[in-house]
Coordinates of C-alpha atoms in Angstrom, one line a residue:
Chain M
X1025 CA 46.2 -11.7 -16.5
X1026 CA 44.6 -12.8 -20.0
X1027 CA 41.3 -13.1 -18.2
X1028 CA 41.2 -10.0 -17.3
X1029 CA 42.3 -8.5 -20.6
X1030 CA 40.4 -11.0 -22.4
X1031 CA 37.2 -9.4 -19.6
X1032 CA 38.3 -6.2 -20.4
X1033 CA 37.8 -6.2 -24.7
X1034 CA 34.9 -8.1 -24.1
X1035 CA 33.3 -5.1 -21.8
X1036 CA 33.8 -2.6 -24.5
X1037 CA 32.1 -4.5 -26.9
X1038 CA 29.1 -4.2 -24.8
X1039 CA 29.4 -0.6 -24.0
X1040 CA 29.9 0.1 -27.9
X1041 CA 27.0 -2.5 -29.3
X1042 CA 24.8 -0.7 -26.3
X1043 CA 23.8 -3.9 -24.6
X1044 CA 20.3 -3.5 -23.3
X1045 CA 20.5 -5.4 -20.3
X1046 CA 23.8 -3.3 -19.4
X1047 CA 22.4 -0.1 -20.8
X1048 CA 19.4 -0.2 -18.6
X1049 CA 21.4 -0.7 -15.5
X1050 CA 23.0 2.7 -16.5
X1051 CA 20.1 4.1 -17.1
X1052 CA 18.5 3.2 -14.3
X1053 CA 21.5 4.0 -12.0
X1054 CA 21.6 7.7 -13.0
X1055 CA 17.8 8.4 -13.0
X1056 CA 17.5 7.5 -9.0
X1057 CA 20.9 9.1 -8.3
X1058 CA 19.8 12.3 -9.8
X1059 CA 16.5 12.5 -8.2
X1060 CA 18.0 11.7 -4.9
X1061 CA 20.8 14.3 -5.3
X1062 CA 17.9 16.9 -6.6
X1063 CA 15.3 16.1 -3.7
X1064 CA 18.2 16.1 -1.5
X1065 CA 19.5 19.6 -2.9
X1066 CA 16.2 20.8 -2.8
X1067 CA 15.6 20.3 0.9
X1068 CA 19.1 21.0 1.9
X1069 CA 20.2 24.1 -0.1
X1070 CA 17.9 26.2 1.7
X1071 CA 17.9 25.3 5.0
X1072 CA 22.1 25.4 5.0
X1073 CA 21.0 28.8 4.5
X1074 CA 18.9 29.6 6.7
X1075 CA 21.1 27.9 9.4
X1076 CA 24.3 30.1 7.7
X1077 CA 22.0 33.1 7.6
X1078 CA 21.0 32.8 11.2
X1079 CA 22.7 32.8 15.0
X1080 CA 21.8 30.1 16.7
X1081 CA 21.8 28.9 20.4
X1082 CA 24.0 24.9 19.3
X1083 CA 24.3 26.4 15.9
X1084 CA 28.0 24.7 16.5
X1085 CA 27.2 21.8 17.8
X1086 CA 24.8 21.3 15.1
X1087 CA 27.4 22.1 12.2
X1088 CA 29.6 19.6 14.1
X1089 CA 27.1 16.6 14.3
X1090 CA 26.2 17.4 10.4
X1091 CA 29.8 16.7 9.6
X1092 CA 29.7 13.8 11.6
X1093 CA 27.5 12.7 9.3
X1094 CA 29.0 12.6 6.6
X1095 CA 30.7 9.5 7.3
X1096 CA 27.7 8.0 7.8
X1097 CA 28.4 4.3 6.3
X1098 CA 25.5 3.5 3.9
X1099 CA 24.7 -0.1 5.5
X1100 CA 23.4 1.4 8.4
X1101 CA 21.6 3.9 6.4
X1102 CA 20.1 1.1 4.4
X1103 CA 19.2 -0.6 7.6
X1104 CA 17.6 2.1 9.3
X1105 CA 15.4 3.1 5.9
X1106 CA 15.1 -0.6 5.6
X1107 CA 13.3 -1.0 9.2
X1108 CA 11.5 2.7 8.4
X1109 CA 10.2 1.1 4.8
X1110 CA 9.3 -2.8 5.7
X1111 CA 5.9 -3.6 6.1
X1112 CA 6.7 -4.1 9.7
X1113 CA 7.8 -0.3 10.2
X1114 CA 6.2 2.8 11.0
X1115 CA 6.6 3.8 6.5
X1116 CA 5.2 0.2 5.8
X1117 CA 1.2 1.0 4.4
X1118 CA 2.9 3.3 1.5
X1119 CA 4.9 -0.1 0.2
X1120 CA 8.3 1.1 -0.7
X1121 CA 10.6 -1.6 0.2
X1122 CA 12.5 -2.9 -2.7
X1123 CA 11.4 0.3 -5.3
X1124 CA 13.1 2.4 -7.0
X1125 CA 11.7 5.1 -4.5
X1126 CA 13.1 3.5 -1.7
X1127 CA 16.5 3.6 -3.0
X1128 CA 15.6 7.2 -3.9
X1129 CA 14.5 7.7 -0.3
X1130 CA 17.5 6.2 1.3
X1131 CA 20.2 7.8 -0.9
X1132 CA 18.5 11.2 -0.2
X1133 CA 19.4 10.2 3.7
X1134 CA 22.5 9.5 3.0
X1135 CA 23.7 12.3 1.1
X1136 CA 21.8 14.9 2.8
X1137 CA 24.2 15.8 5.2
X1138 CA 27.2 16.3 2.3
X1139 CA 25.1 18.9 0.9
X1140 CA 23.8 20.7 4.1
X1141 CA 27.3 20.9 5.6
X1142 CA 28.9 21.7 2.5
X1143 CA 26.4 24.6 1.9
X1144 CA 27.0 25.8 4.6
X1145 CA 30.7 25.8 4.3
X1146 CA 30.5 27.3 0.9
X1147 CA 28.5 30.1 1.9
X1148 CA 30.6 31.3 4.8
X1149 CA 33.6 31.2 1.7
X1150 CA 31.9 34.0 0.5
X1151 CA 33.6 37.5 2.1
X1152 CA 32.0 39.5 4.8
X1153 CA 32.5 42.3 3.0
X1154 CA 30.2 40.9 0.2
X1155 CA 27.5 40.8 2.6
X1156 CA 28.2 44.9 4.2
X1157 CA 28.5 45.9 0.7
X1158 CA 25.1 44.4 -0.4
X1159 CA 23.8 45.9 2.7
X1160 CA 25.0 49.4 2.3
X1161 CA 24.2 49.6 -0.8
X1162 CA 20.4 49.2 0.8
X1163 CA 19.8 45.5 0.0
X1164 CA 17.2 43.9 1.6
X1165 CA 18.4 40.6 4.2
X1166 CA 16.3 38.5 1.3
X1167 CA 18.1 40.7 -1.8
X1168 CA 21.7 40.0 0.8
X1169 CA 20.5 36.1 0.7
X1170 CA 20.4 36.0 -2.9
X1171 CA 23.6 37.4 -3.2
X1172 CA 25.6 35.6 -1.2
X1173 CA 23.9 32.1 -2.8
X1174 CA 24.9 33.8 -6.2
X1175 CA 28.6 34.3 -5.4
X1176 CA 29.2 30.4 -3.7
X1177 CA 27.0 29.2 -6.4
X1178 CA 29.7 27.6 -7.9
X1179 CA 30.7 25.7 -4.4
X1180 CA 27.4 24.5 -4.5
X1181 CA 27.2 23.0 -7.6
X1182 CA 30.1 21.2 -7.0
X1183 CA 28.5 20.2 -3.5
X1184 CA 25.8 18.8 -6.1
X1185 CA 27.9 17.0 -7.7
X1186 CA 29.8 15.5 -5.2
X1187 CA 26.5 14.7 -3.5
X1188 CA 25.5 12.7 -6.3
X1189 CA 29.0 10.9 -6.5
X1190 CA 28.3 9.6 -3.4
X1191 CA 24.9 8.4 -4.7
X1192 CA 25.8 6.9 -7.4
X1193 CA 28.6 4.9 -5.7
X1194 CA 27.1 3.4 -2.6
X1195 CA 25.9 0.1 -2.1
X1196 CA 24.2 -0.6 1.2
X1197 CA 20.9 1.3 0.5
X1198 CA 21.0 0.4 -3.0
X1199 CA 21.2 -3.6 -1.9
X1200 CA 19.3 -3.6 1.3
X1201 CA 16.3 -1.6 0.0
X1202 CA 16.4 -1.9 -3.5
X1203 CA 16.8 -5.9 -3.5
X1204 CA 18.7 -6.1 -6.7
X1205 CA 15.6 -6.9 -8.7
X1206 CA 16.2 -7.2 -12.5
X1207 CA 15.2 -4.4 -15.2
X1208 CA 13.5 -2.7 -11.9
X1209 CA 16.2 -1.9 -8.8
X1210 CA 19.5 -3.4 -10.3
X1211 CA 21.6 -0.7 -10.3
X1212 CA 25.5 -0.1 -11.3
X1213 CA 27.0 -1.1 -7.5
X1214 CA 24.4 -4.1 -6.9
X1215 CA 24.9 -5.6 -10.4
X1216 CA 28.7 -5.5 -10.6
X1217 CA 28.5 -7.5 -6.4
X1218 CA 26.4 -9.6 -7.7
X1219 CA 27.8 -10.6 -11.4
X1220 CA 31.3 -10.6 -9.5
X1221 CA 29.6 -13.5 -6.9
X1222 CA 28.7 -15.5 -10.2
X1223 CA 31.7 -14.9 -11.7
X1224 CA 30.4 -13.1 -14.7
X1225 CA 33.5 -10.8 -14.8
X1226 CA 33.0 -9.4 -18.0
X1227 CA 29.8 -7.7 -17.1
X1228 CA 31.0 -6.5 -13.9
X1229 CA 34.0 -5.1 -15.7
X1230 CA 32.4 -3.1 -18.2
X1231 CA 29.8 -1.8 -15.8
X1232 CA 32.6 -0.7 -13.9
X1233 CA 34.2 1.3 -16.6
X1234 CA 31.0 2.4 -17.8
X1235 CA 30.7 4.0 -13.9
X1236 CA 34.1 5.7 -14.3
X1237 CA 33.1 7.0 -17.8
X1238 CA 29.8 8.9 -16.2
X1239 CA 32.5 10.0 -12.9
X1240 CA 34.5 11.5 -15.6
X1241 CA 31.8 13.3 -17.7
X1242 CA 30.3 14.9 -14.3
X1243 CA 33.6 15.9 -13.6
X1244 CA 34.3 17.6 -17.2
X1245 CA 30.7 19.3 -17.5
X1246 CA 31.6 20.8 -14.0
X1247 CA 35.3 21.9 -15.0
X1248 CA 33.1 23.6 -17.6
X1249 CA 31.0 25.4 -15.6
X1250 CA 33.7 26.3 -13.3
X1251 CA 35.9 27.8 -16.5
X1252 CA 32.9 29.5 -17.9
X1253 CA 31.5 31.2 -14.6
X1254 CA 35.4 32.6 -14.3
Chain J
X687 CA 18.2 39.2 -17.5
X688 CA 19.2 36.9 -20.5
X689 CA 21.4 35.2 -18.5
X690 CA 18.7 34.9 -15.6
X691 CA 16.3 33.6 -18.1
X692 CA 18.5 31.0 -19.6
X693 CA 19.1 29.4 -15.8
X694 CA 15.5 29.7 -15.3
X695 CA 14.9 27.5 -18.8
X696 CA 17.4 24.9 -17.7
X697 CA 16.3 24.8 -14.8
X698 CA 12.4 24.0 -15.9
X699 CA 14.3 21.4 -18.6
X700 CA 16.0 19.6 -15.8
X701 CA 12.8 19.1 -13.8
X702 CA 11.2 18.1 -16.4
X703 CA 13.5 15.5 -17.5
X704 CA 13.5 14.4 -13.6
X705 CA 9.8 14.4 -13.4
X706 CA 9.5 12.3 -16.7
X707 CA 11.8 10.0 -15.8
X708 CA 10.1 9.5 -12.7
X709 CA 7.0 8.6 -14.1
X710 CA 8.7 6.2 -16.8
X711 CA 10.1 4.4 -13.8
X712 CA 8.3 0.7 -14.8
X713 CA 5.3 0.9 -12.0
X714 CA 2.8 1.6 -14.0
X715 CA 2.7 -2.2 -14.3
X716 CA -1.1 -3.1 -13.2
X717 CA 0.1 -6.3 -11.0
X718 CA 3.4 -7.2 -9.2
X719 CA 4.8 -10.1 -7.6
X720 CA 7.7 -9.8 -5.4
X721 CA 9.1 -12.9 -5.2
X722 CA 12.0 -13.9 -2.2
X723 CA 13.8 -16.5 -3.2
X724 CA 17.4 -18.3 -1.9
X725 CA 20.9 -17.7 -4.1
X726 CA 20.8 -21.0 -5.0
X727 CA 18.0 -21.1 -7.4
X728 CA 18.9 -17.5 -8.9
X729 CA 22.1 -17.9 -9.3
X730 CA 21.4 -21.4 -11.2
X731 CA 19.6 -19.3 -14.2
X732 CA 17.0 -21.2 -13.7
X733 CA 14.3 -18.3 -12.2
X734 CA 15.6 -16.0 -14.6
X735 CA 15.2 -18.7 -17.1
X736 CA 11.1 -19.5 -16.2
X737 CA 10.4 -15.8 -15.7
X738 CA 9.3 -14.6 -19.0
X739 CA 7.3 -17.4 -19.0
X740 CA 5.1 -16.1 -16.3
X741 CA 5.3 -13.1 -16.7
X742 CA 3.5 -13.8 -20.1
X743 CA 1.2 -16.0 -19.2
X744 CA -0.2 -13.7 -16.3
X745 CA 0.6 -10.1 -17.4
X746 CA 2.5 -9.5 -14.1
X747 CA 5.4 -8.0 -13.2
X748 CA 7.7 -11.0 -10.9
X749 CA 10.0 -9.2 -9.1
X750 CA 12.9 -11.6 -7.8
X751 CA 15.0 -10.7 -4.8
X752 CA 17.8 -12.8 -4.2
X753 CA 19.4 -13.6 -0.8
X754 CA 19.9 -16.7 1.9
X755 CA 16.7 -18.3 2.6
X756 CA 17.0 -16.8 6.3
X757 CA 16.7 -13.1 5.4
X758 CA 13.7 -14.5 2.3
X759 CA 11.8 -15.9 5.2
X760 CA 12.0 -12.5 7.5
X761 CA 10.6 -10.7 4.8
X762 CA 7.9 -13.1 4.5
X763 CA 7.0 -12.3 8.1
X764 CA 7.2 -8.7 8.1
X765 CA 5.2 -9.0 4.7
X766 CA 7.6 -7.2 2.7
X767 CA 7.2 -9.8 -0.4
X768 CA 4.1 -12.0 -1.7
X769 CA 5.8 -15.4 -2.0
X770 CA 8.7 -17.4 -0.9
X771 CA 10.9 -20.4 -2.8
X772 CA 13.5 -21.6 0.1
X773 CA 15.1 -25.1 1.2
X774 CA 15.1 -25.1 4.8
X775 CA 11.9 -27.6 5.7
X776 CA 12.6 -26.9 9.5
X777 CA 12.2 -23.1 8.7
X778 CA 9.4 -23.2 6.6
X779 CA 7.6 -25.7 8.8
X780 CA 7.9 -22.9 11.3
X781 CA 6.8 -20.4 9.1
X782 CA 3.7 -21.8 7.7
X783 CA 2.8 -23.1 11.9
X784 CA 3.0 -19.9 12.9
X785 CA 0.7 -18.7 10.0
X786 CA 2.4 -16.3 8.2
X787 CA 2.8 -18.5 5.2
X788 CA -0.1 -20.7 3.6
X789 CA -0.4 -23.4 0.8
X790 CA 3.3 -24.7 0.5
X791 CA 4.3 -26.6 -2.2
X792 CA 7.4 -28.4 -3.0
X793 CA 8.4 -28.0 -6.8
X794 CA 11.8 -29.4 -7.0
X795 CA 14.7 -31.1 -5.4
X796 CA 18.4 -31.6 -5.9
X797 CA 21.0 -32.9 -3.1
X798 CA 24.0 -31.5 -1.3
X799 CA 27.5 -32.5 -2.0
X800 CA 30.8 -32.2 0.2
X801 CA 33.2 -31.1 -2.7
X802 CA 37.0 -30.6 -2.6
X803 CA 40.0 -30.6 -4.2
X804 CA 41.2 -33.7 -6.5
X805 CA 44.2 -34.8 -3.9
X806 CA 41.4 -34.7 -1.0
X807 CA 43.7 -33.7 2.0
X808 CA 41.7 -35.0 4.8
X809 CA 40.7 -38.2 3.0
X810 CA 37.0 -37.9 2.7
X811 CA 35.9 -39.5 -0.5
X812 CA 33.3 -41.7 -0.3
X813 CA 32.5 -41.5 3.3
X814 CA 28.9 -40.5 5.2
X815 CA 28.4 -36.7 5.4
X816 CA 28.8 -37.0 9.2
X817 CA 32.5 -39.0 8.7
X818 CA 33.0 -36.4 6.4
X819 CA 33.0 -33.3 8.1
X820 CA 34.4 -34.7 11.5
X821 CA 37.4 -36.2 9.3
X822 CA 37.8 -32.2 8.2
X823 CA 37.6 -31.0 11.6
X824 CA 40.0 -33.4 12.6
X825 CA 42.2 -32.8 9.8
X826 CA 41.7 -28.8 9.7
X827 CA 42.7 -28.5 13.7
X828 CA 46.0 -30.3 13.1
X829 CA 46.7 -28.2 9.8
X830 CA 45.2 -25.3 9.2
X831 CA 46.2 -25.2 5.3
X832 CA 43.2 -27.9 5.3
X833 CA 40.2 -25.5 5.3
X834 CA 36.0 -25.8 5.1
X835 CA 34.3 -22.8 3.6
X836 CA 30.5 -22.0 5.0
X837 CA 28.1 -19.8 4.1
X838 CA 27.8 -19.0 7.1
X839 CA 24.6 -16.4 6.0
X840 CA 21.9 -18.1 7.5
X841 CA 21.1 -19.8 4.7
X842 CA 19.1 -23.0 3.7
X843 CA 22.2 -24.7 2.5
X844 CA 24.0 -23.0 6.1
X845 CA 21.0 -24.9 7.7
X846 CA 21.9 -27.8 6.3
X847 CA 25.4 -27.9 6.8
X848 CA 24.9 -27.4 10.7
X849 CA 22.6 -30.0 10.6
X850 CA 24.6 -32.1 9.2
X851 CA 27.6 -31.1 12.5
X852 CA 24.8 -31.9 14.7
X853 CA 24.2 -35.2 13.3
X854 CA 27.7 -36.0 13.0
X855 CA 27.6 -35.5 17.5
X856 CA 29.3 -31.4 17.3
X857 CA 28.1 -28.7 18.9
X858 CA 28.3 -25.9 15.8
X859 CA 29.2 -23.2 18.3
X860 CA 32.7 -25.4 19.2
X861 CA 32.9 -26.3 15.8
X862 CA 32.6 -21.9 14.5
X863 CA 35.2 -21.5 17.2
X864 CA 37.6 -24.2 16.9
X865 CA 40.2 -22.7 14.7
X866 CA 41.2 -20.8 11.5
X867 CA 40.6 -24.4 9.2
X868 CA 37.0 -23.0 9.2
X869 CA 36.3 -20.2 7.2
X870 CA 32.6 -18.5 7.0
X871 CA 31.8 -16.9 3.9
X872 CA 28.9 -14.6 4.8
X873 CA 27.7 -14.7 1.0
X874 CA 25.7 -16.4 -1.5
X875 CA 26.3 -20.0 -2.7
X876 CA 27.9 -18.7 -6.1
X877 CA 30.5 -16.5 -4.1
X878 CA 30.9 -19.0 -1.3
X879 CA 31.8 -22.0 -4.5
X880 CA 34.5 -19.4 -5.5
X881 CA 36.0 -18.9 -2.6
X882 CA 36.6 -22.2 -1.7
X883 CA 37.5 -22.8 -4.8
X884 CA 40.3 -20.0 -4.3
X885 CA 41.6 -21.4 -1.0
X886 CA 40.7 -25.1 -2.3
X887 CA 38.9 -26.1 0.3
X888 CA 36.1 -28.1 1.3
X889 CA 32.7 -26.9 1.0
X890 CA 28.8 -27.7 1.4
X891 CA 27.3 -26.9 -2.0
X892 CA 23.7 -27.9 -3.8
X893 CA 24.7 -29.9 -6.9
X894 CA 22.5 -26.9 -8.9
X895 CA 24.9 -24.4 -8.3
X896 CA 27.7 -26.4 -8.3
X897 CA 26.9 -27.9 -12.2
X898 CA 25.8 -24.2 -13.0
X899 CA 29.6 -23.2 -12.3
X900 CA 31.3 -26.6 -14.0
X901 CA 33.5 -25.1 -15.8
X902 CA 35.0 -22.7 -13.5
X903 CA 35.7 -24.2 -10.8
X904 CA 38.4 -27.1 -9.7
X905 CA 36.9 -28.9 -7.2
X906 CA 35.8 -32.2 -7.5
X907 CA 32.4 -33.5 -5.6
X908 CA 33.8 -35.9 -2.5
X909 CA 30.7 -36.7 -0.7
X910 CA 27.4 -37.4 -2.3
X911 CA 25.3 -39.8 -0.6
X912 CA 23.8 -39.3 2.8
X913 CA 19.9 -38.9 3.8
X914 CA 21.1 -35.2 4.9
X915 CA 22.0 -34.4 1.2
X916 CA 18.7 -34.4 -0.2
X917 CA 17.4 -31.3 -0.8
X918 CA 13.7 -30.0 -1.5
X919 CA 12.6 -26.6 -2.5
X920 CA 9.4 -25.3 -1.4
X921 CA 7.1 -22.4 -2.4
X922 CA 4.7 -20.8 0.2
X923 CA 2.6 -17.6 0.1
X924 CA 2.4 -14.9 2.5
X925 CA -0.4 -15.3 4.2
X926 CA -3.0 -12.5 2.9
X927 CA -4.9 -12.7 6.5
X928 CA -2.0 -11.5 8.4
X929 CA -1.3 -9.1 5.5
X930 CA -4.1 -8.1 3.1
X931 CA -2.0 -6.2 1.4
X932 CA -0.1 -9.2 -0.1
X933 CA -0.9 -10.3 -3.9
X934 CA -2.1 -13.9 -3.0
X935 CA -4.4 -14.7 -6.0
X936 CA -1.1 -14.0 -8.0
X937 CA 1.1 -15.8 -5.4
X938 CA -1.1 -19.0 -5.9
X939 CA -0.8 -18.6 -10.2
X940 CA 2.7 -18.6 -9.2
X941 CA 2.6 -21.8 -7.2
X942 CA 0.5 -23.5 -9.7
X943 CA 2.4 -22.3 -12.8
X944 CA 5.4 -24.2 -11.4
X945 CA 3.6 -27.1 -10.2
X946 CA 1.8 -27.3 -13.6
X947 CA 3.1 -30.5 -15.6
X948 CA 5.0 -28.2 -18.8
X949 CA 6.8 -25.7 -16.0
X950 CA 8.3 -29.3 -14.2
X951 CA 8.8 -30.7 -16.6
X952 CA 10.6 -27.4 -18.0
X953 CA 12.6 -27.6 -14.5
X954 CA 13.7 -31.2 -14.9
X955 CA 15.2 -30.1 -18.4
X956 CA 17.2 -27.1 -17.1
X957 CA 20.5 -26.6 -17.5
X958 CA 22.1 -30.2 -18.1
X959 CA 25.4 -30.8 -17.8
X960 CA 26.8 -34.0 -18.6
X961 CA 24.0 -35.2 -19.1
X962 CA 23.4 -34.3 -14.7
X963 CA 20.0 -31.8 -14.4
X964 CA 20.6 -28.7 -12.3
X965 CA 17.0 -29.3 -10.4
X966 CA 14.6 -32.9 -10.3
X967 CA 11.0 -31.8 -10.9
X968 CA 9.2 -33.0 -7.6
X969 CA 5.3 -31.7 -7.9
X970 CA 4.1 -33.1 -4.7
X971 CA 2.7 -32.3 -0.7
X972 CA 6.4 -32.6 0.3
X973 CA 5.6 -35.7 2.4
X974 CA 6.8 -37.7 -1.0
X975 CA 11.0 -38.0 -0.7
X976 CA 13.0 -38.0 -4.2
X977 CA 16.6 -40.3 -4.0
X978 CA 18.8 -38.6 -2.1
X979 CA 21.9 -38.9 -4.6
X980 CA 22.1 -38.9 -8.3
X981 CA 23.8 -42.5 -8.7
X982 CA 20.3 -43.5 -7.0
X983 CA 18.1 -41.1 -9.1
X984 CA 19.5 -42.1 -12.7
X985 CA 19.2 -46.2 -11.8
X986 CA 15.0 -45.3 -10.8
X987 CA 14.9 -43.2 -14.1
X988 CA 16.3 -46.3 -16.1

């Protein structure tokens, strides 16, 4: 029990001198999360509306297979981007394995269906009657679009956020593509596996709480959002 | 419109920042070596330790990834890295026959030991490796509180250890399946020592990692001489004709920067504990054997 007091004091000594080896992990660890989450947002934002937006022949069975996906474990994303990526594989010539923009590519697989589905989901909160009114009032469908995104924009923020969560937390892609490499791919997830392997519990701890810390400040800047667009 | 405007701004500011960020990601770096190597050596310090050193000398980037010396040697075949440092001979003898490896080098050794707790359940101490772990398997059937830890990853050192069953006159599959008394790890040789350390069991372990962890861990070494103990690390490059995309000039300044006289000697030097070296510095074609114990190394030393 000591120990892990002991581990515990000594971890936020690192956070407060701002240990560069543990400071870079963090750093890194947000800067591939957040382009993954705003490649991913990019992509996915619009086409969950176009497929909200439009009736479908399978248009159910296709919101059913995205949510599927969600529970898509992140080893077997990691292995299939890992094959995709390797020299070996079809994405080999562009040399990708074990860089930053593989994990970037990999975490944008595995969190693109949480944003499409939830998209979608958040858009068909927003009332019918929003979209009649719009129209009567002699929107265009684009002008009707716009609207609707505008009144679930704060659903998809928070599908954003929660897309990045899930970025930021995984470890299959992170380890299978990134590699773990010092000051290059080590991220939060990989580093704390691997410093808990050699025992280095100290580190491990206090790149655990850092992790929290950022969960907690997502969590408050979106609260604020939330209270402000209310 | 104000409103509009300030979403636009932040959203031009956050893009920004992305797009920034994403070119401050450390590839501008004119050369990189990816480098797979086995737990074993990284989790000793000692590749972190020589690192800088290269990484000065040749203005390069080394990029280390870490894992069993099974999963090093498949990316060496799908060219996925530029250079390999393992400890499986019969792997890499493969590797470099079937071409996909060239100019192999063996840079240092270190042996194996059978370690276990002081009281030594299944009475090993001091026997052959082969006594040894049929004296376990004997024990561990009857009572399964008597337990081996393996890596069980594919390892070098999870070569080794079922080399050493085959010796001993086992089939491995019988011995995997022959009851709860043996545990497989699935994980590097750091987490592997810690978990048998946990259950106090017996495990296979290269005396690197083990003196690396001293102070942590209870177990006490058991076994530690045997011809299948000794243990050589070797360094091959990817072969650049099966995959010119490969950085083999900066593969072979790799292999001779540890080959070179200061970097073994810097090896040899690494990490003592009790006066015990992590890693014996063994510049040679690999045909040359080091003594396959300590006891045996520190009387040719003297």
């Amino acid at each position: 029990m000591s120990e892990i007091i002991e581990a515990f004091i000594q971890a936020i000594e690192l956070i407060i001198t701002l240990d560069p080896e543990v400071m870079g992990i963090a750093k890194r660890s947000i800067l591939i999360s957040s382009l993954s989450t705003f490649f991913a947002a990019l992509i996915c934002i619009p086409i969950g509306g176009l497929i909200h937006f439009h009736d479908f022949a399978g248009k159910r069975s296709l919101i059913g297979i995205i949510q599927t996906l969600f529970s898509l474990p992140t080893v077997i994303v990691g292995l299939f981007v890992f094959l995709m990526l390797s020299r070996a594989g079809p994405l080999g010539i562009f040399g990708l394995l074990f860089t930053p923009y593989g994990m970037v590519l990999g975490q944008m697989v595995l969190i693109s269906p949480i944003i499409l589905g939830f998209t979608i989901s958040s858009l068909s909160g927003v009332g019918i009657e929003i979209k009649d009114t719009a129209l009567s009032l002699g929107a265009t469908k684009f002008q009707t679009i716009v609207t609707i995104i505008k009144e679930a924009r704060f659903a998809v923020i928070s599908t954003i956020v929660l897309g990045f969560g899930r970025a930021i937390s995984e470890v299959g892609v992170a380890l299978m593509i990134g590699g773990n490499i010092r000051e290059f791919t080590r991220v939060f997830t990989t580093a704390i596996a691997m410093e808990t392997a050699k025992g280095e519990v100290v580190i491990a701890i206090s790149l655990g709480i850092i992790l929290m810390l950022l969960a907690l400040m997502v969590n408050l800047v979106m609260n604020i959002i939330q209270y402000r667009g209310n | 419109m104000n409103k509009k405007l300030t979403v636009l701004v932040a959203m031009i500011m956050l893009s920004g920042m992305l797009i920034t960020g994403c070119v401050e990601m450390p590839t501008e770096e004119p050369e990189v070596l990816i480098l797979a190597t086995t737990t074993s050596l990284y989790d000793t310090g000692l590749l972190v330790h020589l690192e800088p050193i290269f990484e000065d000398k040749h203005n390069v980037d080394l990029q280390i990834i870490s894992a069993g010396t099974g999963i090093a040697i498949r990316h060496g075949e799908d060219g996925d890295v530029d250079v390999l440092l393992v400890h499986d001979r019969a792997r890499e003898d493969a590797f470099v026959e079937a071409g996909y490896g060239v100019n192999r080098r063996c840079i240092a050794y270190n042996y194996f030991l059978i370690i276990g707790s002081k009281d030594d359940p299944a009475g090993i101490r001091g026997m052959s490796p082969e006594d040894a772990v049929t004296r376990i398997m004997e024990a561990g059937i009857k009572d399964p509180q008597i337990r081996f830890v393996s890596r069980g990853d594919d390892s070098g050192t999870h070569a080794r250890e079922i080399a050493i069953w085959v010796s001993a006159g086992h089939d491995y599959e019988m011995v995997r399946m022959s009851g709860p008394w043996y545990v497989e790890a699935g994980a590097g040789m750091g987490a592997t020592l810690r978990m048998a350390n946990e259950k106090s069991a017996y495990t296979l372990v290269d005396i690197g990692t083990f003196l690396a962890f001293a102070g942590d861990v209870d177990l006490v070494p058991l076994v530690e001489v045997g011809e299948l103990l000794f243990n050589p690390y070797g360094v091959i490059a990817v072969n650049p004709e099966l995959h010119p995309h490969v950085n083999f000039e900066m593969a072979n300044n790799f292999i001779n920067f540890l080959m070179s006289p200061e970097i073994q000697q810097k090896i040899g030097e690494f990490g003592v504990v009790d006066g015990r070296p992590l890693f014996f510095p063994l510049a040679s074609d690999c045909q040359r054997k080091g003594c396959p114990t300590w006891e045996l190394c520190k009387t040719s030393a003297s």
